[in-house]
mmCIF file of C-alpha atoms in Angstrom:
data_model
loop_
_atom_site.group_PDB
_atom_site.id
_atom_site.type_symbol
_atom_site.label_atom_id
_atom_site.label_comp_id
_atom_site.label_asym_id
_atom_site.label_seq_id
_atom_site.Cartn_x
_atom_site.Cartn_y
_atom_site.Cartn_z
ATOM 1 C CA MET A 24 105.653 106.132 84.506
ATOM 2 C CA THR A 25 105.067 106.187 81.111
ATOM 3 C CA GLU A 26 106.053 102.449 80.545
ATOM 4 C CA LEU A 27 104.083 101.391 83.651
ATOM 5 C CA ALA A 28 100.812 103.256 82.063
ATOM 6 C CA PRO A 29 99.303 100.025 79.969
ATOM 7 C CA GLN A 30 99.629 97.866 83.510
ATOM 8 C CA LEU A 31 98.125 100.940 85.186
ATOM 9 C CA LEU A 32 95.551 100.934 82.814
ATOM 10 C CA SER A 33 94.820 97.521 83.688
ATOM 11 C CA ALA A 34 95.222 97.553 87.571
ATOM 12 C CA LEU A 35 91.985 100.343 86.943
ATOM 13 C CA ILE A 36 90.130 98.208 84.689
ATOM 14 C CA LEU A 37 90.438 95.212 87.200
ATOM 15 C CA GLY A 38 89.189 97.388 89.695
ATOM 16 C CA LEU A 39 86.541 99.030 88.042
ATOM 17 C CA LEU A 40 84.880 95.912 86.600
ATOM 18 C CA GLY A 41 85.862 93.593 89.547
ATOM 19 C CA GLY A 42 83.915 96.058 92.055
ATOM 20 C CA GLY A 43 80.777 93.747 91.528
ATOM 21 C CA HIS A 44 83.160 90.777 93.483
ATOM 22 C CA CYS A 45 84.148 94.066 95.844
ATOM 23 C CA LEU A 46 80.235 94.329 96.659
ATOM 24 C CA GLY A 47 79.952 90.412 97.891
ATOM 25 C CA MET A 48 82.981 90.942 99.823
ATOM 26 C CA CYS A 49 82.481 94.879 101.153
ATOM 27 C CA GLY A 50 78.736 95.440 100.800
ATOM 28 C CA GLY A 51 77.793 94.527 104.202
ATOM 29 C CA LEU A 52 80.275 97.037 106.000
ATOM 30 C CA MET A 53 78.998 99.837 103.122
ATOM 31 C CA GLY A 54 75.716 99.312 105.136
ATOM 32 C CA ALA A 55 77.253 99.317 108.499
ATOM 33 C CA LEU A 56 78.786 102.282 107.311
ATOM 34 C CA THR A 57 75.886 104.538 106.200
ATOM 35 C CA LEU A 58 72.677 102.462 107.852
ATOM 36 C CA ALA A 59 72.215 105.085 110.617
ATOM 37 C CA ILE A 60 72.845 108.182 108.679
ATOM 38 C CA PRO A 61 69.949 109.781 107.321
ATOM 39 C CA ALA A 62 69.617 110.298 103.489
ATOM 40 C CA GLU A 63 69.257 114.049 104.042
ATOM 41 C CA ARG A 64 72.827 114.162 105.473
ATOM 42 C CA ARG A 65 74.348 112.685 102.618
ATOM 43 C CA ALA A 66 78.096 114.870 103.216
ATOM 44 C CA ARG A 67 78.443 113.059 106.571
ATOM 45 C CA ARG A 68 77.477 109.781 104.740
ATOM 46 C CA LEU A 69 80.149 110.569 101.816
ATOM 47 C CA ARG A 70 82.756 111.651 104.536
ATOM 48 C CA LEU A 71 82.683 107.912 106.066
ATOM 49 C CA LEU A 72 82.692 106.392 102.927
ATOM 50 C CA LEU A 73 85.926 108.167 101.410
ATOM 51 C CA GLY A 74 87.585 107.450 105.045
ATOM 52 C CA TYR A 75 86.975 103.740 104.861
ATOM 53 C CA ASN A 76 87.607 103.597 101.271
ATOM 54 C CA LEU A 77 90.851 105.696 101.657
ATOM 55 C CA GLY A 78 92.182 103.106 104.525
ATOM 56 C CA ARG A 79 91.437 100.345 102.348
ATOM 57 C CA ILE A 80 93.035 101.298 99.005
ATOM 58 C CA LEU A 81 96.125 102.615 101.244
ATOM 59 C CA SER A 82 96.080 99.042 102.364
ATOM 60 C CA TYR A 83 96.164 97.642 98.948
ATOM 61 C CA ALA A 84 99.110 99.932 98.207
ATOM 62 C CA THR A 85 100.848 98.582 101.241
ATOM 63 C CA ALA A 86 100.504 95.049 100.336
ATOM 64 C CA GLY A 87 101.816 96.009 96.911
ATOM 65 C CA LEU A 88 104.964 97.889 98.213
ATOM 66 C CA LEU A 89 105.753 94.538 100.716
ATOM 67 C CA LEU A 90 105.070 91.748 98.127
ATOM 68 C CA GLY A 91 107.086 94.208 95.476
ATOM 69 C CA LEU A 92 109.957 93.772 97.667
ATOM 70 C CA ALA A 93 109.869 90.152 97.287
ATOM 71 C CA GLY A 94 109.422 90.551 93.333
ATOM 72 C CA TRP A 95 112.487 92.914 93.195
ATOM 73 C CA ALA A 96 114.377 90.233 94.931
ATOM 74 C CA LEU A 97 113.465 87.808 92.503
ATOM 75 C CA ALA A 98 113.790 90.112 89.357
ATOM 76 C CA SER A 99 117.842 89.223 88.420
ATOM 77 C CA SER A 100 117.426 85.394 89.283
ATOM 78 C CA PRO A 101 116.091 82.703 86.868
ATOM 79 C CA ALA A 102 112.882 83.071 88.883
ATOM 80 C CA ALA A 103 112.235 86.252 87.351
ATOM 81 C CA LEU A 104 110.747 84.289 84.263
ATOM 82 C CA ALA A 105 108.400 81.725 85.997
ATOM 83 C CA LEU A 106 107.056 85.168 87.855
ATOM 84 C CA ARG A 107 106.467 86.942 84.360
ATOM 85 C CA VAL A 108 104.249 83.575 83.190
ATOM 86 C CA LEU A 109 102.615 82.913 86.454
ATOM 87 C CA ALA A 110 101.607 87.202 86.182
ATOM 88 C CA ALA A 111 100.147 86.551 82.739
ATOM 89 C CA LEU A 112 98.211 83.417 83.434
ATOM 90 C CA LEU A 113 96.829 85.246 86.344
ATOM 91 C CA LEU A 114 95.792 88.458 83.902
ATOM 92 C CA ILE A 115 94.279 85.860 81.952
ATOM 93 C CA ALA A 116 92.417 84.182 84.940
ATOM 94 C CA MET A 117 91.197 87.704 85.863
ATOM 95 C CA GLY A 118 89.947 88.643 82.373
ATOM 96 C CA LEU A 119 88.168 85.275 82.305
ATOM 97 C CA TYR A 120 86.543 86.015 85.812
ATOM 98 C CA LEU A 121 85.370 89.655 84.958
ATOM 99 C CA ALA A 122 83.958 88.347 81.760
ATOM 100 C CA GLY A 123 81.804 85.965 83.746
ATOM 101 C CA TRP A 124 83.549 82.811 81.950
ATOM 102 C CA TRP A 125 85.097 81.067 84.862
ATOM 103 C CA SER A 126 85.459 81.908 88.356
ATOM 104 C CA GLY A 127 88.046 79.515 90.020
ATOM 105 C CA LEU A 128 90.319 82.679 90.714
ATOM 106 C CA THR A 129 88.229 82.822 94.180
ATOM 107 C CA ARG A 130 89.680 79.628 95.199
ATOM 108 C CA ILE A 131 92.847 81.155 96.260
ATOM 109 C CA GLU A 132 90.847 83.311 99.137
ATOM 110 C CA ALA A 133 91.979 80.622 101.660
ATOM 111 C CA LEU A 134 95.539 81.641 101.274
ATOM 112 C CA GLY A 135 94.591 84.989 103.399
ATOM 113 C CA GLY A 136 92.237 83.353 106.055
ATOM 114 C CA GLY A 137 95.205 82.946 108.946
ATOM 115 C CA LEU A 138 96.086 86.262 108.773
ATOM 116 C CA TRP A 139 92.453 87.594 108.523
ATOM 117 C CA ARG A 140 91.728 85.471 111.590
ATOM 118 C CA ARG A 141 94.048 87.718 113.690
ATOM 119 C CA ILE A 142 92.982 90.782 112.120
ATOM 120 C CA GLN A 143 89.377 90.766 112.344
ATOM 121 C CA PRO A 144 88.618 90.947 115.756
ATOM 122 C CA LEU A 145 90.674 94.546 115.550
ATOM 123 C CA THR A 146 87.653 95.773 113.602
ATOM 124 C CA ARG A 147 85.254 95.482 116.180
ATOM 125 C CA ARG A 148 87.400 98.220 118.188
ATOM 126 C CA PHE A 149 85.914 100.516 115.416
ATOM 127 C CA MET A 150 82.314 100.034 115.178
ATOM 128 C CA PRO A 151 79.736 101.810 115.164
ATOM 129 C CA VAL A 152 81.436 104.174 113.042
ATOM 130 C CA ASP A 153 80.698 107.512 113.598
ATOM 131 C CA SER A 154 83.565 109.599 112.736
ATOM 132 C CA PRO A 155 85.927 109.976 109.575
ATOM 133 C CA ALA A 156 88.798 108.608 111.429
ATOM 134 C CA LYS A 157 87.221 105.458 112.729
ATOM 135 C CA ALA A 158 86.232 104.807 109.031
ATOM 136 C CA LEU A 159 89.623 105.339 107.850
ATOM 137 C CA LEU A 160 91.092 102.641 110.277
ATOM 138 C CA LEU A 161 88.125 100.293 110.000
ATOM 139 C CA GLY A 162 89.367 100.664 105.959
ATOM 140 C CA ALA A 163 92.811 100.244 106.790
ATOM 141 C CA LEU A 164 91.704 96.648 108.415
ATOM 142 C CA TRP A 165 89.329 95.312 106.129
ATOM 143 C CA GLY A 166 91.681 96.034 103.127
ATOM 144 C CA TRP A 167 93.648 92.206 104.285
ATOM 145 C CA LEU A 168 90.232 90.906 103.873
ATOM 146 C CA PRO A 169 90.839 87.397 101.813
ATOM 147 C CA CYS A 170 89.666 88.345 98.260
ATOM 148 C CA GLY A 171 90.784 86.603 95.253
ATOM 149 C CA LEU A 172 90.697 89.195 92.875
ATOM 150 C CA VAL A 173 92.961 91.456 95.314
ATOM 151 C CA TYR A 174 95.537 88.375 95.824
ATOM 152 C CA SER A 175 95.651 87.645 92.192
ATOM 153 C CA THR A 176 96.115 91.547 91.128
ATOM 154 C CA LEU A 177 98.660 91.444 94.037
ATOM 155 C CA LEU A 178 100.655 88.492 92.302
ATOM 156 C CA TRP A 179 100.494 90.138 89.273
ATOM 157 C CA ALA A 180 101.803 93.953 90.642
ATOM 158 C CA ALA A 181 104.637 91.977 92.621
ATOM 159 C CA SER A 182 105.930 90.316 88.943
ATOM 160 C CA GLN A 183 106.730 93.838 87.956
ATOM 161 C CA GLY A 184 110.069 93.479 89.770
ATOM 162 C CA ASP A 185 109.735 96.909 91.523
ATOM 163 C CA ALA A 186 108.291 97.476 94.951
ATOM 164 C CA LEU A 187 107.562 101.131 93.910
ATOM 165 C CA ASP A 188 105.644 99.754 91.043
ATOM 166 C CA SER A 189 103.932 97.376 92.325
ATOM 167 C CA ALA A 190 102.639 100.005 94.887
ATOM 168 C CA VAL A 191 101.581 101.790 92.232
ATOM 169 C CA LEU A 192 99.587 99.339 90.666
ATOM 170 C CA MET A 193 98.111 98.211 93.674
ATOM 171 C CA LEU A 194 96.967 102.027 94.093
ATOM 172 C CA GLY A 195 95.436 101.935 90.704
ATOM 173 C CA PHE A 196 93.345 98.791 91.495
ATOM 174 C CA GLY A 197 92.332 100.607 94.582
ATOM 175 C CA LEU A 198 90.935 103.543 92.733
ATOM 176 C CA GLY A 199 89.425 101.260 90.232
ATOM 177 C CA THR A 200 87.054 100.011 92.988
ATOM 178 C CA LEU A 201 86.533 103.365 94.418
ATOM 179 C CA PRO A 202 83.231 104.124 91.945
ATOM 180 C CA VAL A 203 81.344 100.697 92.625
ATOM 181 C CA LEU A 204 81.614 100.841 96.165
ATOM 182 C CA LEU A 205 80.709 104.990 96.574
ATOM 183 C CA ALA A 206 77.933 104.120 94.364
ATOM 184 C CA THR A 207 76.693 101.725 96.494
ATOM 185 C CA GLY A 208 77.043 103.380 99.575
ATOM 186 C CA MET A 209 75.529 106.737 98.342
ATOM 187 C CA ALA A 210 72.596 104.422 96.428
ATOM 188 C CA ALA A 211 73.533 105.328 93.370
ATOM 189 C CA GLU A 212 72.226 102.373 91.369
ATOM 190 C CA ARG A 213 72.660 103.472 88.011
ATOM 191 C CA LEU A 214 76.215 103.352 88.023
ATOM 192 C CA THR A 215 76.417 99.953 89.542
ATOM 193 C CA ALA A 216 74.099 98.765 87.059
ATOM 194 C CA LEU A 217 75.878 99.992 84.197
ATOM 195 C CA LEU A 218 79.262 98.804 85.579
ATOM 196 C CA ARG A 219 77.254 95.038 85.858
ATOM 197 C CA ARG A 220 76.036 94.854 82.414
ATOM 198 C CA ARG A 221 77.464 91.963 80.301
ATOM 199 C CA GLY A 222 78.613 93.524 77.813
ATOM 200 C CA VAL A 223 80.789 95.924 79.678
ATOM 201 C CA ARG A 224 82.102 92.879 81.782
ATOM 202 C CA THR A 225 82.544 91.336 78.745
ATOM 203 C CA ALA A 226 84.507 93.932 76.922
ATOM 204 C CA GLY A 227 86.905 94.665 80.203
ATOM 205 C CA GLY A 228 87.692 91.118 80.799
ATOM 206 C CA LEU A 229 88.651 90.504 77.028
ATOM 207 C CA LEU A 230 91.390 93.827 77.288
ATOM 208 C CA VAL A 231 92.863 91.878 80.228
ATOM 209 C CA ILE A 232 93.039 88.371 78.730
ATOM 210 C CA LEU A 233 94.974 90.331 75.594
ATOM 211 C CA PHE A 234 97.181 92.056 78.036
ATOM 212 C CA GLY A 235 97.794 89.155 79.771
ATOM 213 C CA LEU A 236 98.704 87.486 76.339
ATOM 214 C CA TRP A 237 101.108 90.187 75.611
ATOM 215 C CA THR A 238 102.421 89.449 79.297
ATOM 216 C CA LEU A 239 103.332 85.879 78.680
ATOM 217 C CA PRO A 240 106.782 85.834 77.146
ATOM 218 C CA GLY A 241 107.098 84.839 73.558
ATOM 219 C CA PRO A 242 107.610 86.174 70.275
ATOM 220 C CA HIS A 243 103.513 86.876 69.777
ATOM 221 C CA GLN A 244 104.548 89.943 72.129
ATOM 222 C CA HIS A 245 105.863 91.572 68.978
ATOM 223 C CA TRP A 246 102.918 90.672 66.756
ATOM 224 C CA LEU A 247 100.541 92.212 69.390
ATOM 225 C CA MET A 248 102.416 95.477 69.755
ATOM 226 C CA GLY A 249 101.852 96.142 65.826
ATOM 227 C CA HIS A 250 98.292 95.417 66.131
#
């Protein structure tokens, strides 16, 4: 777990600072979960939000485990180096996205369109959301919503060559997205405003880019480790 710590930190940063993108993808659902609940009944609102987000995060971890099995199968093959290079490039792309310098990452969202067309009709069975169990199941389905940030993080997590490590990284990514989505559902504007600040996003993006450069195989790794 100690060796996984830098990757886990990156996963948390990706989730936390990528929360602005999550708002665009899931913000409407946050409203659907809480719109009919009076502000004075905040405890019930929080239970529904926690149920939804728990289901969503568990879906991320499940996807990490499944794709991590493929990464594990390739770990001892010549394709392992190519997978590591791809993971590094994705990290750099995610850092550029978080800093607001390049948004091409979102183009890969089309990859999950076919799967989502099969899953989306199932979400209607749990609307309106009037219990934590419904929120949990709805979140588990919405966790498969096509998202370029999630897909890129998933491919990076799978490149670790260990299914459990991939699942842990996706769990960390999901936990990173939690503060923004909870704050949105609870109308905590200050937190969301803080995470949307240009300086915060730029600093987080640079950290992820640096880790992507360190992940990229080459002699520069020793220099980066020394600094």
